[in-house]
Each structure stands twice: as structure tokens, then as C-alpha cells.
Short mmCIF file of C-alpha atoms in Angstrom, two decimals:
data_model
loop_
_atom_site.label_atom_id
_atom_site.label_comp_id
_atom_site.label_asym_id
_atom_site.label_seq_id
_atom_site.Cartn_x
_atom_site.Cartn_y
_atom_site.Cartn_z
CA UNK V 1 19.45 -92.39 -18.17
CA UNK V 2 18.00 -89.14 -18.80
CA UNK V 3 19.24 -86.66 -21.80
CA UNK V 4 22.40 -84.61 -21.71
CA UNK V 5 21.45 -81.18 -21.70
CA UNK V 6 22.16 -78.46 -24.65
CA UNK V 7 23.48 -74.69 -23.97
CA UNK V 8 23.82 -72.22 -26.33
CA UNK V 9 27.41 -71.59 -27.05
CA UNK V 10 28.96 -68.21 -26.63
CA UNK V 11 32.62 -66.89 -26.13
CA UNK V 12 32.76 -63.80 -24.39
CA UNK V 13 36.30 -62.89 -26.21
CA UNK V 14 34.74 -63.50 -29.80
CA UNK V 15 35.23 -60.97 -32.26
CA UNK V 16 33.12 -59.16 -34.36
CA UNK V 17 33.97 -58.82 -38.07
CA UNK V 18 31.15 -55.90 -38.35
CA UNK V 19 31.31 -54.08 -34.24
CA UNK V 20 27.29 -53.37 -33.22
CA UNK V 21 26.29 -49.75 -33.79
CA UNK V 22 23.99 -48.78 -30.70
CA UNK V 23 21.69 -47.19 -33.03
CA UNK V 24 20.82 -50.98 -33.79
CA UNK V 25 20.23 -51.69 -30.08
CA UNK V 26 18.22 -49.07 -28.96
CA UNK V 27 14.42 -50.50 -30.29
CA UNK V 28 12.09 -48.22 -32.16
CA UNK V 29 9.81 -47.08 -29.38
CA UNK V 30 12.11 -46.70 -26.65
CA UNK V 31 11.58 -43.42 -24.50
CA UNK V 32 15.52 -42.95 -25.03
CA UNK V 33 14.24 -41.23 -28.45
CA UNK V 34 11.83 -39.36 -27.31
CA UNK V 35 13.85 -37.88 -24.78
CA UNK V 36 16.27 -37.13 -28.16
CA UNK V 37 13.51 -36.43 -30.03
CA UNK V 38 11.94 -33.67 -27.99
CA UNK V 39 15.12 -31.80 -27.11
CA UNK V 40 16.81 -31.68 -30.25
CA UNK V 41 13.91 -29.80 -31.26
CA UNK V 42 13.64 -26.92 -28.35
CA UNK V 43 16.09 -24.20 -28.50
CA UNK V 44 19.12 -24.21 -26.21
CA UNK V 45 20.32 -20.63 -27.38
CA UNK V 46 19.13 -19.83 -23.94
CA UNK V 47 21.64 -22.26 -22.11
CA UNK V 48 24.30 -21.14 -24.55
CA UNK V 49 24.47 -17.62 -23.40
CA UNK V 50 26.00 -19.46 -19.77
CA UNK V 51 29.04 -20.44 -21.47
CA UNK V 52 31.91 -18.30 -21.95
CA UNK V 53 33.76 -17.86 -25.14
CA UNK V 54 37.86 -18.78 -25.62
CA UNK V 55 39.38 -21.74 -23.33
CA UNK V 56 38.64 -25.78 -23.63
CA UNK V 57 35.92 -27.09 -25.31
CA UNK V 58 33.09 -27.48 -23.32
CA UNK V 59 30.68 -30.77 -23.68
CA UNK V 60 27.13 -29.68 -25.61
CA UNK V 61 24.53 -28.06 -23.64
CA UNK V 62 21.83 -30.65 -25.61
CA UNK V 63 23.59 -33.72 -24.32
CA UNK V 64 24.13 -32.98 -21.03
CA UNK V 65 20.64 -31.97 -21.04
CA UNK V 66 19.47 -35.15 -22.52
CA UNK V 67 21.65 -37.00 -20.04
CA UNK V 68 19.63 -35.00 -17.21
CA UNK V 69 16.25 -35.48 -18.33
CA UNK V 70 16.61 -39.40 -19.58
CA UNK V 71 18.26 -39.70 -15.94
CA UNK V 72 15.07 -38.46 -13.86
CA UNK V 73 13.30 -40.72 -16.10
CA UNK V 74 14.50 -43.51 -15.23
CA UNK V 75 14.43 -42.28 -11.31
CA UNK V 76 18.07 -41.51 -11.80
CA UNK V 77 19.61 -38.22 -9.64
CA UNK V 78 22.31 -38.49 -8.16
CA UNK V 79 25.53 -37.03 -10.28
CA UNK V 80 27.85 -39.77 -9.73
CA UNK V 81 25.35 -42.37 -10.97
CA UNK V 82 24.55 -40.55 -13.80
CA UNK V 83 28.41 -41.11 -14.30
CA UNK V 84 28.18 -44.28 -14.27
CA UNK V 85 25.24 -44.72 -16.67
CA UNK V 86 26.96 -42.76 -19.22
CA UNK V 87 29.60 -45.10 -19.39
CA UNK V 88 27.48 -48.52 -18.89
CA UNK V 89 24.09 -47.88 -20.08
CA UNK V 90 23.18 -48.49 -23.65
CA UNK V 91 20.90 -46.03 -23.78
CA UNK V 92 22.52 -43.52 -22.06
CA UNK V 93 25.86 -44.06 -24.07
CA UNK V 94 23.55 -43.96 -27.56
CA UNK V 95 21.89 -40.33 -26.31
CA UNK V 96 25.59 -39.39 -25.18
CA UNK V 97 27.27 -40.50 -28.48
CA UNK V 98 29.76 -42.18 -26.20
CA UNK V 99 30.60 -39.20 -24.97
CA UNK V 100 31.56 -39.56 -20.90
CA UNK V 101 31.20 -36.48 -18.96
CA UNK V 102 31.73 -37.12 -15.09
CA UNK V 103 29.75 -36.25 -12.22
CA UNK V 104 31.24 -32.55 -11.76
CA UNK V 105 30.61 -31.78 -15.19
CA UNK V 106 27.13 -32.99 -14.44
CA UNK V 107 26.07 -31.30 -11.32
CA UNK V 108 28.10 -28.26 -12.72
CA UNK V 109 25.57 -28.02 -15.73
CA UNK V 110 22.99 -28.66 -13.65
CA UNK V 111 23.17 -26.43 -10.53
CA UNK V 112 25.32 -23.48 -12.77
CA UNK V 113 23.86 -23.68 -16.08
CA UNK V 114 20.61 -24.73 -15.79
CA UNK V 115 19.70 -22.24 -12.84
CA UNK V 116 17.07 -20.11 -13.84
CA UNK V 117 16.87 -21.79 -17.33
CA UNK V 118 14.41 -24.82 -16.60
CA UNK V 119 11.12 -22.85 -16.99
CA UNK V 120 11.87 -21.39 -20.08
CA UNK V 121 12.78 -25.63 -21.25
CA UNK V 122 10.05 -26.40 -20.05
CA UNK V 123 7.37 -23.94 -21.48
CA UNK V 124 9.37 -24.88 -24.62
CA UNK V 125 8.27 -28.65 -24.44
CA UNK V 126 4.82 -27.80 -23.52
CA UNK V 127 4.40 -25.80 -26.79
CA UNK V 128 6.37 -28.27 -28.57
CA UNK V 129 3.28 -30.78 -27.40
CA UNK V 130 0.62 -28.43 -28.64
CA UNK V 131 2.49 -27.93 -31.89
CA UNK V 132 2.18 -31.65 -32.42
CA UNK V 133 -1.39 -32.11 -31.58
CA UNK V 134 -0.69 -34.35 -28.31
CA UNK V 135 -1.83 -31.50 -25.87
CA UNK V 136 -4.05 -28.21 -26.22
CA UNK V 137 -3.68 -25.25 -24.37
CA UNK V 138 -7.56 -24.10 -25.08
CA UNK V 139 -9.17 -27.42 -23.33
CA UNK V 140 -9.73 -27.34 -19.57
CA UNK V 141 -6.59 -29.02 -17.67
CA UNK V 142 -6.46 -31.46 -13.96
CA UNK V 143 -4.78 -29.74 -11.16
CA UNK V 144 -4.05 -31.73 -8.33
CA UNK V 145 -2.09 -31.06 -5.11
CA UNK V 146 -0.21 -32.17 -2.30
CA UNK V 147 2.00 -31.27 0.72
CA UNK V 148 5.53 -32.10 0.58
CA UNK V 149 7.21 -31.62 4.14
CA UNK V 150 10.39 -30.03 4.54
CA UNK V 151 13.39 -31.44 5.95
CA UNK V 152 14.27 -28.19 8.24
CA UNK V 153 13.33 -28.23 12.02
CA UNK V 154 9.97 -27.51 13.04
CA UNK V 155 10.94 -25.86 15.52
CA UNK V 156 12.76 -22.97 13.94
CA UNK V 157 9.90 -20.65 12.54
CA UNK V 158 9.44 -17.37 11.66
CA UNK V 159 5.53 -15.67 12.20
CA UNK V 160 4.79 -12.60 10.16
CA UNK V 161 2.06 -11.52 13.22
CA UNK V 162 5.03 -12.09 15.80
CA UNK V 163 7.49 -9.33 13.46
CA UNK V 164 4.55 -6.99 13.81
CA UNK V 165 4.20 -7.06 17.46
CA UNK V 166 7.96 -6.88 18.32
CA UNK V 167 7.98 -3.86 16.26
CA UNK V 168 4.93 -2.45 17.79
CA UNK V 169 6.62 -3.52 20.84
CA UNK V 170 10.25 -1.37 20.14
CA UNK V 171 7.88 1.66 18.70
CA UNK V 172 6.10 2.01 21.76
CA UNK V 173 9.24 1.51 24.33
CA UNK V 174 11.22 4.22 22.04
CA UNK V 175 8.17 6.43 22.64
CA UNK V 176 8.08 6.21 26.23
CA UNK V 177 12.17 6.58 26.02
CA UNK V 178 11.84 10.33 24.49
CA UNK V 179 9.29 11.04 26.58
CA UNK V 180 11.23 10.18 29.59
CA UNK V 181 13.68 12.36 28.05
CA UNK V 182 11.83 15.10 27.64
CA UNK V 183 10.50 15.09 31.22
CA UNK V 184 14.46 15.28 32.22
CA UNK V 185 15.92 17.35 29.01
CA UNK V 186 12.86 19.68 27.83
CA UNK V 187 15.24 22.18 26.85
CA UNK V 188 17.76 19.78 25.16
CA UNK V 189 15.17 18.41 23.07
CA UNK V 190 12.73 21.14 22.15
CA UNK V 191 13.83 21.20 18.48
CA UNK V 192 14.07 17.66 18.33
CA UNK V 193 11.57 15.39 16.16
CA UNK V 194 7.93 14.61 17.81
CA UNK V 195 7.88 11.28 20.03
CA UNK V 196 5.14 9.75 18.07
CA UNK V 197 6.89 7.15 15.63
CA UNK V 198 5.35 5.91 12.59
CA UNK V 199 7.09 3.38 11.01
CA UNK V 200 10.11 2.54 12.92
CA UNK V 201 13.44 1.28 10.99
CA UNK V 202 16.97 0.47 12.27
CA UNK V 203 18.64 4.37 11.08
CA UNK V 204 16.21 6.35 12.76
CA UNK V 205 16.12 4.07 16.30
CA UNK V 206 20.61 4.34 15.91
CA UNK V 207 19.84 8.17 15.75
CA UNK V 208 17.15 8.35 18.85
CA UNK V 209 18.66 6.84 21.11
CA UNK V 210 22.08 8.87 20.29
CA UNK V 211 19.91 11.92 20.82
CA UNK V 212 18.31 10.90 24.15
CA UNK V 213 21.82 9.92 25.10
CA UNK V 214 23.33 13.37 24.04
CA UNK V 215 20.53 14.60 26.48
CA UNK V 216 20.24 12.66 29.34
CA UNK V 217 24.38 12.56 29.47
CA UNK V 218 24.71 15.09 32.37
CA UNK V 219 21.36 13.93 34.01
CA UNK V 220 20.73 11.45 36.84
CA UNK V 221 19.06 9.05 34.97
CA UNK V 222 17.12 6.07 36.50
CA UNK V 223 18.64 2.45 36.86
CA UNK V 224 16.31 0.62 34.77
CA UNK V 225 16.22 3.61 32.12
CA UNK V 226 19.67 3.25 31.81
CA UNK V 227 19.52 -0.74 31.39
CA UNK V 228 16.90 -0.28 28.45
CA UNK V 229 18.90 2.30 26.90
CA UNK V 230 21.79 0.01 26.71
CA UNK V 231 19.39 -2.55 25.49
CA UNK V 232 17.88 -0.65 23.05
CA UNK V 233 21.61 0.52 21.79
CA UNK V 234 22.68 -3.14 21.53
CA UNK V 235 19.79 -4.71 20.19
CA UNK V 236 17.15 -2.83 18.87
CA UNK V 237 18.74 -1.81 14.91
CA UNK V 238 19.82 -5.39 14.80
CA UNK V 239 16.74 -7.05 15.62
CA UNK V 240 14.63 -4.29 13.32
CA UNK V 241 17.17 -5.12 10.39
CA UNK V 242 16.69 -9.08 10.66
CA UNK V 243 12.39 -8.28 11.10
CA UNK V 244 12.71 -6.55 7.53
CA UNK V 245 14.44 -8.95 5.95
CA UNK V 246 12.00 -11.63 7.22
CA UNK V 247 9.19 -9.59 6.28
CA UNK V 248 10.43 -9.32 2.53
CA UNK V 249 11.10 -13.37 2.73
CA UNK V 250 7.58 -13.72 3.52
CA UNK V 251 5.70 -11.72 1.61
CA UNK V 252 2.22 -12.52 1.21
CA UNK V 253 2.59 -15.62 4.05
CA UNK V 254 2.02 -15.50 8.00
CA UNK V 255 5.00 -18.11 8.50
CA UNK V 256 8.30 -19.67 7.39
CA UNK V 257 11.49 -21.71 8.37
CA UNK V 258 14.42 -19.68 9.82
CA UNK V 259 16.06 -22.83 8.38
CA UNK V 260 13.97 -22.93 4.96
CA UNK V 261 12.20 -19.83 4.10
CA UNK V 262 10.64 -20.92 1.59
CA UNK V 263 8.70 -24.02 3.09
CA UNK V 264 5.50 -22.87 5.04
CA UNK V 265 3.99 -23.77 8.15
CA UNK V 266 1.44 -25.84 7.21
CA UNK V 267 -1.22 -28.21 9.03
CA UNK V 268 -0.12 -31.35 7.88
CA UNK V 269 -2.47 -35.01 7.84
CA UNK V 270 -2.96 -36.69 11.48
CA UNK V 271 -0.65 -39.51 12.07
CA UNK V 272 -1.61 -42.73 13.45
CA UNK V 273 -2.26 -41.12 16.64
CA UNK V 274 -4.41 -38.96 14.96
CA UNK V 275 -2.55 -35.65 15.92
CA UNK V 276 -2.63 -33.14 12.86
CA UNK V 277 0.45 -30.93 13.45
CA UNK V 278 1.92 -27.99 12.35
CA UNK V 279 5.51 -28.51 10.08
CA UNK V 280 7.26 -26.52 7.55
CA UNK V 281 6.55 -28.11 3.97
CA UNK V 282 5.64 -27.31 0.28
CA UNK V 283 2.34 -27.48 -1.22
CA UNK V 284 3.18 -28.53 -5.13
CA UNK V 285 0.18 -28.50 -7.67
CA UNK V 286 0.30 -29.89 -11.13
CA UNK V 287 -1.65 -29.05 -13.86
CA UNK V 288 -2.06 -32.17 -16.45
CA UNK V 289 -3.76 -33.02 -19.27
CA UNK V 290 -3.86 -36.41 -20.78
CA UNK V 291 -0.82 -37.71 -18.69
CA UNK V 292 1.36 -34.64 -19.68
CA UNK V 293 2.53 -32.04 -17.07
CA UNK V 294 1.50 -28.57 -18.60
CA UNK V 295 2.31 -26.40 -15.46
CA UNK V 296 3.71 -26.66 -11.89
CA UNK V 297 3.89 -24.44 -9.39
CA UNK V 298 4.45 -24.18 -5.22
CA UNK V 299 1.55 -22.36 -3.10
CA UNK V 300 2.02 -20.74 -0.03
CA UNK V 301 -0.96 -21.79 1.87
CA UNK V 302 -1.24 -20.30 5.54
CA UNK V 303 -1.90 -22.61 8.55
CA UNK V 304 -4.97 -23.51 10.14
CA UNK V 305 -5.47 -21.05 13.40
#
């Protein structure tokens, strides 16, 4: 007969004269410190100035921020699991002091107090690297790329050279508009502005047609004047209004997403049937040195013709 085999005993309901301190169970080299390591150090002041005074106490800017950063660390994101790693995860409960804020609190800190705040962290920790010797900001850094597509439909674009030739397009049918009127209403508009246009806008096409209206109103105007007009009335301010604002959304690009405008139209790899397409995305660089992210930043690029 073979020998009876020997567990180790244990008793899940045993008590502990001494209770475990979590400083004991997080080991020395864990990335859990550096995570506290690094932002106890960088100054916060910056996040503070979020909050506003009087009313409930509020749970530390540092933690939550610790919480955050040891989260996407481990590949963590979402709010609610975050949640649940505060409350089950050793290490997460050691950075939190066993504090337990929930997933609004979270996403709160994150989407409110953190907007527009990251950058400044960020450049904090870099300089906090070269402080320490780890990184230097004199020796040549790695920049590598790559194109991130967006999740808005392809098919919903925006091209800068398109908003240039509708509005070429309006400027030129206003122009043949006043001159029309003038051919039927010299006299009504002999003091008026000159028909050339330069730069049309939505004010000053609201204010020509009401003048070549005011003129042509006891005239016998043609039919498909008359439809254009009340085209040009409807439409034309509106559609000049929406061009601007697309134009100032572009900026120095030829294309964007109506859906996303700030992903690109860019020429993405071929697929397996070897078809290189055009889709709105993201083209992220990363500057490194040594393993450590010094910068990061999005490029427009334009697409391939």
C-alpha cells in the first residue's frame, strides 16, 4: 500500500494575535512603490486648485492619482474595476491606505480634475527622471510612430480643398446675383457696394441678398433667379457659418471626421487584399530614451493624393 499523503494545515477562520500590516506584503522592489515613490515627490498644487473650498471632505488628489497611474500599469481602465481593485488588491489597498473610493469618484477625478492637468504631471516626472540621473534631456532620444485608426465612420469627412471651392462656389453665384440685379435695378443699386466679393462671410451674404431683394421686389424677376434667391436666403449663411468653423477645426490639415475632428484622413497599411485605404485615425509618436517615455505627441499627417 502506498503512503498516506501530508497537507499543510490551515484554518481559514484562524486568528491572528499580531493582524498583517500590508506594508509587510508588498516586497521591496515591487512597481507599487515606485508608482508611490514617484508621485509623492511631484507637486499636485496644480490639481489642488480644481477643488473647491467649504463642503465634505474630498479624497486626496495624490491617491487617486496613484490609484490611476498603478491602474494603467497593470492594463487596468475601466472605473468600476479600478473599484474593485481598491478594495481587493493588496497593492492597490497598500497605495490607497485602505481608503475605497468608488468608480464615480474615480472617473470624476479623472475626466474633471485631471483635464488639462496631465502634461504638466507628466513633464513633472520626466524632470523628476533627469534629477535622478535615470534619463538626460541633453542626449539624443528614439522617436517612433504609428497610426492608430479611429473608431468614427469613414465615411463622414470633412476636406479643407472642398470648403474652399463651395465658397468660391457661393462668391461667384452672389456675384452673378447683383449683377443680375443691377441689369434690372441700376438705379436702386447705384450707391450700393461693388459686386466683386472678396472674402465672403455669413453677415455680409444675410445683407446682399436683403438688398437685391429690396430691389428686385417690384420687378419681374426670372423663375430660376427667384429659386436661387430663395436658396441662397435659406442656405447660404448657414452653410458659410458651418465652412468656418470647419476651417478653424482643421487648421493646418486638408481633412477630418465630421464625427472626430481631430482624427485625420490618413492612408492606412493594405489589408490582406492588399488595398491601402483611406480612414480617419491618429498618428502617435513617442520619444524614448532608455525605456522611459520623455515626450508624446499626435501629428496631423495629410493623405496620400
Amino acid at each position: 500500500m502506498g503512503s498516506t499523503p501530508v497537507f499543510k494545515p490551515y484554518d481559514s477562520d484562524q486568528m491572528q494575535l499580531l493582524p498583517p500590516s500590508l506594508e509587510e506584503l508588498v516586497s521591496a522592489n515591487h512597481p507599487a512603490r515606485i508608482v508611490k515613490k514617484v508621485i509623492d515627490e511631484i507637486d499636485v498644487r496644480p490639481i489642488n486648485r480644481k477643488y473647491k473650498g467649504g463642503g465634505a471632505s474630498s479624497y486626496h488628489p495624490r491617491m487617486l492619482l496613484k490609484v490611476l497611474v498603478y491602474g494603467y500599469l497593470t492594463n487596468t481602465y475601466s472605473s468600476r474595476k479600478l473599484e474593485e481593485q481598491v478594495r481587493q488588491n493588496i497593492h492597490f489597498m497598500w497605495l490607497c491606505g485602505m481608503k475605497t473610493p468608488d468608480h464615480n469618484t474615480i472617473n470624476r477625478f479623472r475626466s474633471e480634475k485631471l483635464s488639462g492637468i496631465l502634461k504638466q504631471i507628466f513633464s513633472q516626472i520626466v524632470l523628476l527622471l533627469s534629477e535622478e540621473g535615470i534619463v538626460s534631456l541633453k542626449e539624443a532620444v528614439f522617436t517612433d510612430g504609428t497610426k492608430i485608426e479611429s473608431a468614427a465612420n469613414r465615411y463622414t469627412f470633412v476636406w479643407g480643398k472642398s470648403i474652399k471651392t463651395s465658397k468660391e462656389r457661393i462668391k461667384l453665384q452672389l456675384d452673378d446675383l447683383w449683377k443680375y440685379a443691377q441689369g434690372l435695378a441700376a438705379e436702386e443699386l447705384k450707391d450700393a457696394s461693388p459686386s466683386e466679393f472678396g472674402q465672403v462671410n455669413a453677415e455680409q451674404v444675410r445683407k446682399t441678398i436683403a438688398r437685391i431683394d429690396q430691389a428686385l421686389e417690384d420687378k419681374e424677376v426670372d423663375k430660376k433667379v427667384k429659386q436661387k434667391l430663395n436658396y441662397a436666403r435659406k442656405h447660404w449663411p448657414d452653410n458659410l457659418e458651418r465652412y468656418n468653423d470647419q476651417e478653424k477645426q482643421l487648421g493646418s490639415r486638408n481633412s477630418m471626421s465630421k464625427t472626430d475632428p481631430d482624427a485625420t484622413f490618413m492612408r492606412m497599411k493594405e489589408d490582406h487584399m492588399r488595398n491601402g485605404q483611406l480612414k480617419p485615425a491618429y498618428n502617435l509618436q513617442i520619444s524614448t530614451q532608455d525605456q522611459f517615455i520623455l515626450t508624446t505627441r499626435c501629428i496631423p499627417i495629410q493623405p496620400t493624393p
